Amino acid sequence: MAIHFHEQTGVFILETQHSEYQMRIGRLGYLQHLYYGGPAGGSEMSHLVRQADRGFSGNPYDAGEDRTFSLDTLPQEYPAFGSGDFRESSLRAVYADGSSDTDLRYRSHSIFSGKAVLKDLPSFHGGEGEVETLEIVLSDALTGLSVALQYNVFAEKDIITRSAVIKNESGQPVQISRVLSCSLDYADGKGYEYITFYGRHAMERNEERTPVRHGEIVASSIRGASSHQQNPFVILCEQGADEEHGRCYGLSFVYSGNFIAGAQLDQFDSLRLYMGIHPEGFNWLLKAGESFATPEVALCYSGEGLGELSRRFHRACRENLCRGVWRDRRRPILVNNWEATYFDFDDDKLVKIAQEASQLGIEMLVMDDGWFGKREADVSGLGDWTVNEKKLRGGLGSLCERVNALGMKLGIWFEPEMVSEDSDLYRAHPDWVLRSPGRKGVRSRCQFVLDMSRGDVVDYLFEAISRVLSSANIAYVKWDMNRHLTNVFSAKLPAGQQGEIYHRYMLGVYELLERLTGAFPEVLFEGCSGGGGRFDAGMLYYTPQIWCSDDTDAIERLQIQYGTSFGYPISAVGAHLSACPNHQTGRVTPFDTRALVAMAGTFGYELDISRLSPEEKQQVREQTAFFKKNYALISGGDYYRLTGPAKNPTYAAWEFVSPDRGRALVCYVAIHAQANAAFTYLYPRGLRPQGRYAFTVSDEQYLLTGAAIMQGGIPMPRLSGDYRSLTIELEEV
Ligand code: DGJ
């Protein structure tokens, strides 16, 4: 059993392999947080909660004259607004009489094996014996509002997922203006750092580390998507924690819309971490008898640094978040025509790329934007999901047959959530877009956002996309989203429910994904939003891989993929080798370096293969063979960040280790060549200390123990010229 309840003390203990989480039903029935960290060896941690008479921190009325008992200073599990806790609350409800105090106390709990599916939302899942659930119901005796807190313990994976279901048992409508998924209090919050991943289009997920300070540090998005600008994955770690040392906590939001994730250090140095739907623009009308389920947060603790924290998330995302046949199957090496042709293509051009690619070990052609409606440029056609037969003469079926005849699969691009002003769909249904009455709306990339909160819009898209997918042997879908939400108003909802749209939009997107992935289980779906603008655990539930960034420059990708790797597995990272000079930066990098960086991801190509020299084509043959041979190691192995951009600006290195530790692959890129440079030593990790590993670096052969390699390091040869790279394959003998 991973979940224990101690009747006499009211303490709940949740155990995973390397972590423990404790809370208790405290005085007056308030649910208090006690501890989250390494295994505590069976001791209850109630002694960590201290009380004192604190001025200006009020006391619940039924605490009598005990001025030391205050919700403003006690650690809690799900703090409600209006209870005397002035810190960030998890829940704010406005009742029919206009009051907004909620007083949540313990009502009941249940423990069971398995995990209930979160209705209409993505969530982690587990097989028989893999997950146990604790549900604790808190309720407000006066108003009848209740909260069922869910704790799902994936003991082997060291993951605990949390969510909350708010139920209105008041008999009257209630407005929920704030509802978070998780709140975590640390009685002693001193000496922590908060790591967030900020960015912009074409430079996503840069690691940023800030000492926690009094007040708050917040990562958030109100763009209607998790966004390029901040990612809904954050880490709290002890000061100085590095890849191998230190206590770290990761929080991953299983949601792709607006979010808030904050770290708040209060007046007494207690720390509150919180995560959930951003309250800005959110207001949910909960009618009598109705429930609202929050999205899920996945929590992980590592006492062995950031590297182990990431590996735990990687395993859980791969095995307990991704679903369907493509969770475990080797994904095809693809060539995408976007950077090869942009909008300027026809069937012959595509077949030519496929023909060349099929000779080189590439397995799938992905036809990107431009194959449908009136889509000669990015200003028209979105929403009209019918084949443009001027470009694809003979239609999609014919193109597919020609590509399949070469032994290649065919994939296709959609941007389902969008509509161009210049499209038949928009002309027929101008009310299907998000737009406030009387306003023209904000254009972005010359397109509007469809109102995904509407059932008729979701039905239309399901039928239109299904028609295309059924019309030919389509093996893959790239699901793009190229602008953010503005003018968030739905013609379908009454005035009092407009605050529900951001979330209903996401529910509509998820419903469409669920229906399509269910109807086409063999199709591999790849997420995308102008690159990595919706790279989150919510999307991974439906799309086991996500295009990581529109920046395909190998050197920029080092940083983007480094940041991405903290919360997401390599098998999820869409990465392609593209042409030089690179289209985003103009940089010229060696062909093999571009391949090596793309192989720290799903690996594919995005350039006109027919323009490659014979030598480059030979390299492609070798690269595809190498990737296939090492697929299990790369996409299913343990990933180690051997360097970081801040610490090692002149070179980058990472490593994959097989689960049995018998094989490892070290990848090295010398970013910036220097005259008379010092020697660089790499320190691989994760090897069996007593194992003996054979490997070659340039022409030098080695046979060393794992301990010797990990302790002493491997000296790198001095590579002449910028952006040179090499790989080292270690094999236990
Ligand atoms: C943005 C994507 O990230 C690109 O890869 C490409 O698909 C374009 N959209 C097409 O419009």
Coordinates of C-alpha atoms in Angstrom, one line a residue, residues 103-554:
D103 CA -14.6 27.7 5.2
L104 CA -13.5 24.2 4.2
R105 CA -13.3 21.4 6.8
Y106 CA -12.7 17.7 6.6
R107 CA -15.8 15.7 5.9
S108 CA -14.7 12.2 4.7
H109 CA -12.1 10.3 2.8
S110 CA -11.7 7.1 0.8
I111 CA -8.7 5.2 -0.4
F112 CA -8.8 2.8 -3.4
S113 CA -6.5 1.2 -5.9
G114 CA -6.5 2.6 -9.4
K115 CA -7.4 6.0 -10.5
A116 CA -10.7 7.5 -11.8
V117 CA -10.4 9.1 -15.3
L118 CA -10.6 12.8 -15.2
K119 CA -13.8 13.7 -17.1
D120 CA -13.1 15.5 -20.4
L121 CA -9.5 16.4 -19.4
P122 CA -6.1 14.8 -20.0
S123 CA -4.5 13.0 -17.1
F124 CA -1.9 10.5 -16.0
H125 CA -3.1 6.9 -16.1
G126 CA -1.9 3.7 -14.6
G127 CA -2.5 0.0 -14.9
E128 CA -3.4 -2.5 -12.3
G129 CA -1.3 -2.1 -9.2
E130 CA 0.4 1.0 -10.6
V131 CA -1.6 3.7 -8.9
E132 CA -3.6 4.3 -5.7
T133 CA -5.9 7.1 -5.0
L134 CA -6.8 9.0 -1.9
E135 CA -9.9 11.3 -2.1
I136 CA -10.5 13.7 0.8
V137 CA -13.7 15.6 0.8
L138 CA -13.7 19.0 2.5
S139 CA -16.9 21.0 2.8
D140 CA -18.3 24.3 3.9
A141 CA -21.1 23.5 6.4
L142 CA -22.8 26.9 5.8
T143 CA -22.8 27.2 2.1
G144 CA -22.8 23.5 1.1
L145 CA -19.9 23.9 -1.3
S146 CA -17.6 20.8 -1.2
V147 CA -14.2 20.0 -2.6
A148 CA -13.0 16.5 -3.3
L149 CA -9.2 16.6 -3.3
Q150 CA -7.7 13.8 -5.4
Y151 CA -4.3 12.4 -4.7
N152 CA -3.1 9.7 -7.1
V153 CA 0.1 7.9 -6.0
F154 CA 2.3 6.3 -8.8
A155 CA 4.7 4.8 -6.3
E156 CA 7.1 3.2 -8.7
K157 CA 7.3 6.4 -10.7
D158 CA 7.7 8.8 -7.8
I159 CA 4.8 10.8 -9.1
I160 CA 1.8 12.1 -7.2
T161 CA -1.0 13.7 -9.2
R162 CA -3.4 16.2 -7.7
S163 CA -6.7 17.7 -8.8
A164 CA -9.9 18.9 -7.1
V165 CA -13.6 18.5 -7.9
I166 CA -15.7 21.4 -6.6
K167 CA -19.4 20.5 -6.0
N168 CA -22.2 22.9 -5.4
E169 CA -24.5 21.4 -2.8
S170 CA -25.9 24.8 -1.8
G171 CA -29.1 24.6 -3.7
Q172 CA -28.3 28.0 -5.3
P173 CA -26.0 29.0 -8.2
V174 CA -22.4 29.8 -7.2
Q175 CA -19.8 31.7 -9.2
I176 CA -16.3 30.2 -9.0
S177 CA -13.8 33.0 -9.8
R178 CA -10.7 31.2 -8.9
V179 CA -10.0 27.5 -8.7
L180 CA -6.5 26.0 -8.6
S181 CA -5.4 22.4 -8.9
C182 CA -2.7 22.3 -6.3
S183 CA -1.3 24.2 -3.4
L184 CA 1.8 23.1 -1.4
D185 CA 3.0 24.7 1.8
Y186 CA 6.5 24.5 3.2
A187 CA 6.7 25.5 6.8
D188 CA 10.3 26.4 6.4
G189 CA 10.6 28.1 3.0
K190 CA 14.0 29.7 3.3
G191 CA 16.8 28.9 0.9
Y192 CA 14.9 27.8 -2.1
E193 CA 15.2 28.7 -5.8
Y194 CA 12.4 28.7 -8.3
I195 CA 13.1 27.5 -11.8
T196 CA 10.8 28.6 -14.6
F197 CA 11.1 28.2 -18.4
Y198 CA 10.5 31.5 -20.3
G199 CA 10.8 32.2 -24.0
R200 CA 9.3 33.6 -27.2
H201 CA 8.3 32.3 -30.5
A202 CA 11.3 30.4 -31.9
M203 CA 13.2 30.4 -28.6
E204 CA 11.2 28.5 -26.1
R205 CA 11.8 27.2 -22.6
N206 CA 14.9 29.0 -21.4
E207 CA 15.8 27.9 -17.9
E208 CA 15.6 30.8 -15.4
R209 CA 16.5 30.4 -11.8
T210 CA 15.5 32.9 -9.2
P211 CA 16.1 32.8 -5.4
V212 CA 12.7 32.7 -3.8
R213 CA 12.0 36.1 -2.1
H214 CA 9.4 37.6 0.0
G215 CA 6.4 38.3 -2.2
E216 CA 5.9 36.2 -5.2
I217 CA 7.5 34.8 -8.4
V218 CA 4.9 33.8 -10.9
A219 CA 5.0 32.0 -14.3
S220 CA 1.8 32.3 -16.2
S221 CA -0.1 32.6 -19.4
I222 CA -3.3 34.4 -20.3
R223 CA -2.9 33.7 -24.0
G224 CA -5.4 30.9 -24.2
A225 CA -2.5 28.4 -24.7
S226 CA 0.3 27.3 -22.4
S227 CA 2.5 29.5 -24.6
H228 CA 6.0 30.0 -25.8
Q229 CA 6.4 32.8 -23.2
Q230 CA 6.2 30.7 -20.1
N231 CA 5.8 26.9 -19.6
P232 CA 3.5 25.2 -17.2
F233 CA 6.3 23.2 -15.8
V234 CA 8.2 24.7 -12.8
I235 CA 10.8 23.5 -10.3
L236 CA 11.4 24.5 -6.7
C237 CA 14.8 23.4 -5.5
E238 CA 17.1 24.0 -2.6
Q239 CA 19.7 26.7 -3.3
G240 CA 22.6 25.3 -5.2
A241 CA 20.9 22.1 -6.3
D242 CA 22.5 20.8 -9.5
E243 CA 22.1 17.9 -11.8
E244 CA 23.1 15.3 -9.2
H245 CA 22.6 17.0 -5.8
G246 CA 19.9 18.7 -3.9
R247 CA 16.2 18.5 -3.0
C248 CA 14.0 19.4 -5.9
Y249 CA 10.3 19.5 -6.5
G250 CA 8.8 19.6 -10.0
L251 CA 5.2 20.6 -10.9
S252 CA 3.8 19.8 -14.3
F253 CA 0.4 21.1 -15.3
V254 CA -1.6 18.6 -17.4
Y255 CA -3.3 21.4 -19.2
S256 CA -2.7 23.5 -22.3
G257 CA -4.6 26.7 -21.7
N258 CA -4.2 29.7 -19.3
F259 CA -2.2 28.8 -16.2
I260 CA -0.6 30.3 -13.2
A261 CA 2.3 28.7 -11.2
G262 CA 3.6 30.7 -8.3
A263 CA 6.0 30.6 -5.4
Q264 CA 5.0 32.9 -2.5
L265 CA 7.3 33.5 0.5
D266 CA 5.4 34.9 3.4
Q267 CA 6.1 37.1 6.4
F268 CA 7.2 34.1 8.5
D269 CA 9.3 32.5 5.7
S270 CA 6.8 29.9 4.9
L271 CA 6.5 29.1 1.2
R272 CA 3.4 28.4 -0.8
L273 CA 3.7 26.8 -4.3
Y274 CA 0.6 26.8 -6.3
M275 CA -0.6 25.9 -9.8
G276 CA -3.8 25.9 -11.7
I277 CA -6.0 27.7 -14.2
H278 CA -5.2 31.4 -14.3
P279 CA -7.9 33.3 -12.6
E280 CA -7.7 36.2 -15.0
G281 CA -10.7 36.0 -17.3
F282 CA -12.0 33.0 -15.5
N283 CA -15.5 32.9 -13.9
W284 CA -17.5 29.7 -13.8
L285 CA -21.2 29.5 -13.1
L286 CA -21.7 26.4 -11.0
K287 CA -25.4 25.7 -10.9
A288 CA -27.0 23.9 -8.0
G289 CA -25.9 20.2 -8.0
E290 CA -23.2 20.7 -10.6
S291 CA -19.5 19.9 -10.3
F292 CA -16.3 21.5 -11.7
A293 CA -13.2 19.4 -12.1
T294 CA -9.8 21.1 -12.2
P295 CA -7.1 19.9 -14.5
E296 CA -4.4 17.7 -12.9
V297 CA -0.9 18.7 -11.6
A298 CA 1.8 16.0 -11.5
L299 CA 4.2 16.4 -8.6
C300 CA 7.6 14.8 -8.3
Y301 CA 10.3 15.0 -5.7
S302 CA 14.0 14.2 -6.1
G303 CA 16.5 14.2 -3.4
E304 CA 19.3 13.6 -6.0
G305 CA 19.1 16.7 -8.0
L306 CA 17.5 18.0 -11.1
G307 CA 18.8 15.2 -13.4
E308 CA 16.9 12.6 -11.5
L309 CA 13.8 14.8 -11.2
S310 CA 13.7 15.0 -15.0
R311 CA 14.3 11.3 -15.6
R312 CA 11.3 10.6 -13.3
F313 CA 9.1 12.9 -15.3
H314 CA 10.4 11.4 -18.5
R315 CA 9.5 7.9 -17.5
A316 CA 6.1 8.9 -16.2
C317 CA 5.2 11.0 -19.3
R318 CA 6.3 8.3 -21.6
E319 CA 4.5 5.5 -19.9
N320 CA 1.7 7.0 -17.9
L321 CA 0.7 10.1 -19.9
C322 CA 1.1 9.2 -23.6
R323 CA -1.4 6.7 -24.9
G324 CA -2.2 4.7 -27.9
V325 CA -0.2 2.5 -30.3
W326 CA 2.5 5.2 -30.8
R327 CA 3.3 5.3 -27.1
D328 CA 5.6 2.3 -27.6
R329 CA 6.0 1.9 -31.3
R330 CA 9.1 3.2 -33.0
R331 CA 8.0 6.5 -34.7
P332 CA 8.9 6.9 -38.4
I333 CA 11.8 9.1 -39.5
L334 CA 10.0 11.8 -41.5
V335 CA 10.8 14.5 -44.0
N336 CA 8.6 17.6 -43.7
N337 CA 8.3 19.9 -46.8
W338 CA 7.7 23.2 -44.9
E339 CA 11.2 24.6 -45.0
A340 CA 11.8 22.8 -48.3
T341 CA 9.0 24.5 -50.2
Y342 CA 6.8 26.6 -47.9
F343 CA 3.6 27.2 -49.8
D344 CA 5.2 26.6 -53.2
F345 CA 4.6 22.9 -53.9
D346 CA 2.5 20.6 -56.0
D347 CA 2.2 16.8 -56.1
D348 CA 5.2 16.3 -58.3
K349 CA 7.4 18.3 -56.1
L350 CA 6.4 16.4 -53.1
V351 CA 6.7 13.0 -54.8
K352 CA 10.3 14.0 -55.8
I353 CA 11.2 14.7 -52.2
A354 CA 9.6 11.4 -51.2
Q355 CA 11.4 9.6 -53.9
E356 CA 14.8 10.9 -52.8
A357 CA 14.0 10.3 -49.2
S358 CA 12.9 6.8 -49.7
Q359 CA 16.4 5.9 -50.9
L360 CA 17.9 7.2 -47.8
G361 CA 16.1 5.4 -45.0
I362 CA 13.5 8.1 -44.4
E363 CA 10.1 6.6 -43.8
M364 CA 7.4 9.3 -44.1
L365 CA 6.7 12.4 -46.1
V366 CA 4.8 15.1 -44.2
M367 CA 2.9 17.5 -46.3
D368 CA 2.7 20.7 -44.3
D369 CA 0.6 23.9 -44.6
G370 CA -0.8 24.8 -48.0
W371 CA -2.6 21.7 -49.4
F372 CA -6.2 22.8 -48.9
G373 CA -8.7 25.4 -49.8
K374 CA -7.4 28.7 -51.2
R375 CA -4.1 28.6 -49.4
E376 CA -1.4 30.1 -51.5
A377 CA -0.1 32.1 -48.5
D378 CA -0.8 32.4 -44.8
V379 CA -3.6 34.9 -45.4
S380 CA -6.4 32.6 -46.6
G381 CA -8.0 29.2 -46.6
L382 CA -7.9 28.1 -43.0
G383 CA -11.1 26.2 -42.1
D384 CA -11.7 24.9 -45.6
W385 CA -10.3 21.4 -45.2
T386 CA -10.8 20.3 -48.7
V387 CA -7.9 19.4 -51.1
N388 CA -6.7 22.1 -53.5
E389 CA -6.7 20.0 -56.6
K390 CA -4.7 22.7 -58.5
K391 CA -1.8 21.7 -56.3
L392 CA -2.5 18.1 -55.8
R393 CA -3.8 17.0 -59.2
G394 CA -5.6 13.8 -58.8
G395 CA -6.4 14.6 -55.2
L396 CA -5.0 13.3 -51.9
G397 CA -5.7 9.6 -52.7
S398 CA -3.5 9.8 -55.8
L399 CA -0.7 11.6 -53.9
C400 CA -0.9 9.0 -51.1
E401 CA -0.7 6.1 -53.6
R402 CA 2.4 7.6 -55.2
V403 CA 4.1 8.1 -51.9
N404 CA 3.1 4.7 -50.5
A405 CA 4.3 3.1 -53.7
L406 CA 7.8 4.4 -52.8
G407 CA 7.5 2.5 -49.5
M408 CA 6.9 5.8 -47.7
K409 CA 4.0 6.8 -45.4
L410 CA 2.2 10.1 -45.9
G411 CA 1.4 12.7 -43.1
I412 CA -0.6 15.8 -43.3
W413 CA -0.9 19.2 -41.6
F414 CA -4.0 20.8 -40.1
E415 CA -4.6 23.9 -38.0
P416 CA -8.1 22.9 -36.8
E417 CA -8.7 25.7 -34.3
M418 CA -8.3 28.6 -36.8
V419 CA -10.2 30.3 -39.6
S420 CA -9.0 32.8 -42.3
E421 CA -11.2 35.8 -43.0
D422 CA -10.9 34.8 -46.6
S423 CA -12.4 31.3 -46.4
D424 CA -15.7 29.7 -47.2
L425 CA -16.0 28.6 -43.6
Y426 CA -15.8 32.2 -42.3
R427 CA -18.2 33.5 -45.0
A428 CA -20.7 30.9 -44.0
H429 CA -20.2 31.2 -40.2
P430 CA -18.9 34.5 -39.1
D431 CA -20.3 33.9 -35.6
W432 CA -18.1 30.8 -35.2
V433 CA -15.1 33.0 -34.2
L434 CA -14.3 34.4 -30.8
R435 CA -15.1 38.0 -31.0
S436 CA -16.8 40.6 -28.8
P437 CA -20.1 42.1 -30.1
G438 CA -19.6 45.3 -32.1
R439 CA -15.8 44.8 -32.4
K440 CA -13.8 43.8 -35.4
G441 CA -11.4 41.7 -33.4
V442 CA -7.7 41.4 -33.3
R443 CA -6.1 39.7 -36.3
S444 CA -3.0 37.6 -35.9
R445 CA -1.2 36.0 -38.8
C446 CA -4.3 37.3 -40.6
Q447 CA -6.6 34.7 -38.9
F448 CA -9.2 34.4 -36.3
V449 CA -9.7 31.8 -33.6
L450 CA -12.7 29.5 -33.9
D451 CA -14.9 29.3 -30.9
M452 CA -14.0 25.8 -29.7
S453 CA -16.4 26.1 -26.8
R454 CA -19.2 25.5 -29.3
G455 CA -20.3 21.9 -30.0
D456 CA -21.3 22.7 -33.6
V457 CA -17.7 24.0 -34.3
V458 CA -16.2 20.8 -32.8
D459 CA -18.6 18.6 -34.8
Y460 CA -17.8 20.5 -38.0
L461 CA -14.1 20.0 -37.4
F462 CA -14.4 16.4 -36.5
E463 CA -16.3 15.7 -39.7
A464 CA -14.1 17.8 -41.9
I465 CA -10.9 16.3 -40.6
S466 CA -12.3 12.8 -40.5
R467 CA -13.3 13.1 -44.1
V468 CA -9.8 13.9 -45.1
L469 CA -8.2 11.2 -43.0
S470 CA -10.6 8.6 -44.3
S471 CA -10.1 9.6 -47.9
A472 CA -6.5 8.3 -48.1
N473 CA -4.0 6.3 -46.3
I474 CA -2.9 9.0 -43.9
A475 CA -0.4 7.9 -41.3
Y476 CA 0.3 11.1 -39.4
V477 CA -1.3 14.5 -38.5
K478 CA 0.6 17.6 -37.5
W479 CA -1.8 19.7 -35.3
D480 CA -0.8 23.3 -35.5
M481 CA -2.0 26.5 -33.7
N482 CA -0.6 29.8 -34.9
R483 CA -2.0 32.5 -32.8
H484 CA -3.3 33.2 -29.4
L485 CA -6.8 34.0 -28.1
T486 CA -8.1 37.5 -28.0
N487 CA -11.6 39.0 -27.9
V488 CA -12.7 36.0 -25.9
F489 CA -16.5 36.2 -26.4
S490 CA -18.8 33.4 -27.5
A491 CA -22.0 34.1 -29.4
K492 CA -23.4 30.9 -28.0
L493 CA -23.0 31.6 -24.3
P494 CA -25.1 34.1 -22.2
A495 CA -23.5 37.2 -20.7
G496 CA -23.1 35.6 -17.3
Q497 CA -21.0 32.7 -18.6
Q498 CA -18.5 34.5 -20.8
G499 CA -15.9 33.9 -18.1
E500 CA -16.1 30.2 -18.9
I501 CA -14.8 30.4 -22.5
Y502 CA -11.1 30.1 -22.0
H503 CA -11.6 26.8 -20.2
R504 CA -14.5 25.6 -22.4
Y505 CA -12.2 26.4 -25.4
M506 CA -9.7 23.9 -24.0
L507 CA -12.4 21.3 -23.3
G508 CA -13.5 21.7 -27.0
V509 CA -9.9 21.2 -28.2
Y510 CA -9.5 18.1 -26.0
E511 CA -12.9 16.7 -27.1
L512 CA -11.9 17.0 -30.7
L513 CA -8.5 15.4 -30.1
E514 CA -10.1 12.6 -28.1
R515 CA -12.6 11.9 -30.9
L516 CA -10.1 12.0 -33.7
T517 CA -7.4 9.9 -31.9
G518 CA -10.2 7.5 -31.0
A519 CA -11.5 7.3 -34.5
F520 CA -8.1 7.0 -36.1
P521 CA -6.0 5.0 -33.6
E522 CA -3.3 4.1 -36.1
V523 CA -2.6 7.8 -37.0
L524 CA 0.4 9.4 -35.2
F525 CA -0.5 12.9 -34.0
E526 CA 2.2 15.5 -33.5
G527 CA 1.3 18.7 -31.5
C528 CA 2.6 22.1 -32.6
S529 CA 1.9 25.7 -32.0
G530 CA 4.1 27.9 -34.1
G531 CA 6.8 25.4 -32.9
G532 CA 6.7 24.9 -29.1
G533 CA 3.9 27.3 -28.1
R534 CA 1.8 24.5 -26.6
F535 CA 4.5 22.1 -25.3
D536 CA 2.8 20.8 -22.2
A537 CA 1.7 17.6 -20.4
G538 CA -1.9 18.2 -21.5
M539 CA -1.1 17.9 -25.2
L540 CA 1.2 14.9 -24.6
Y541 CA -1.9 12.9 -23.5
Y542 CA -3.2 13.1 -27.1
T543 CA 0.0 13.7 -29.2
P544 CA 3.0 11.7 -28.0
Q545 CA 5.3 14.2 -29.8
I546 CA 5.3 18.0 -30.2
W547 CA 7.2 20.1 -32.6
C548 CA 9.7 21.7 -30.2
S549 CA 10.4 25.1 -31.9
D550 CA 10.1 26.9 -35.3
D551 CA 13.8 27.6 -34.8
T552 CA 15.6 24.7 -36.5
D553 CA 19.0 26.2 -36.1
A554 CA 21.1 23.4 -34.4

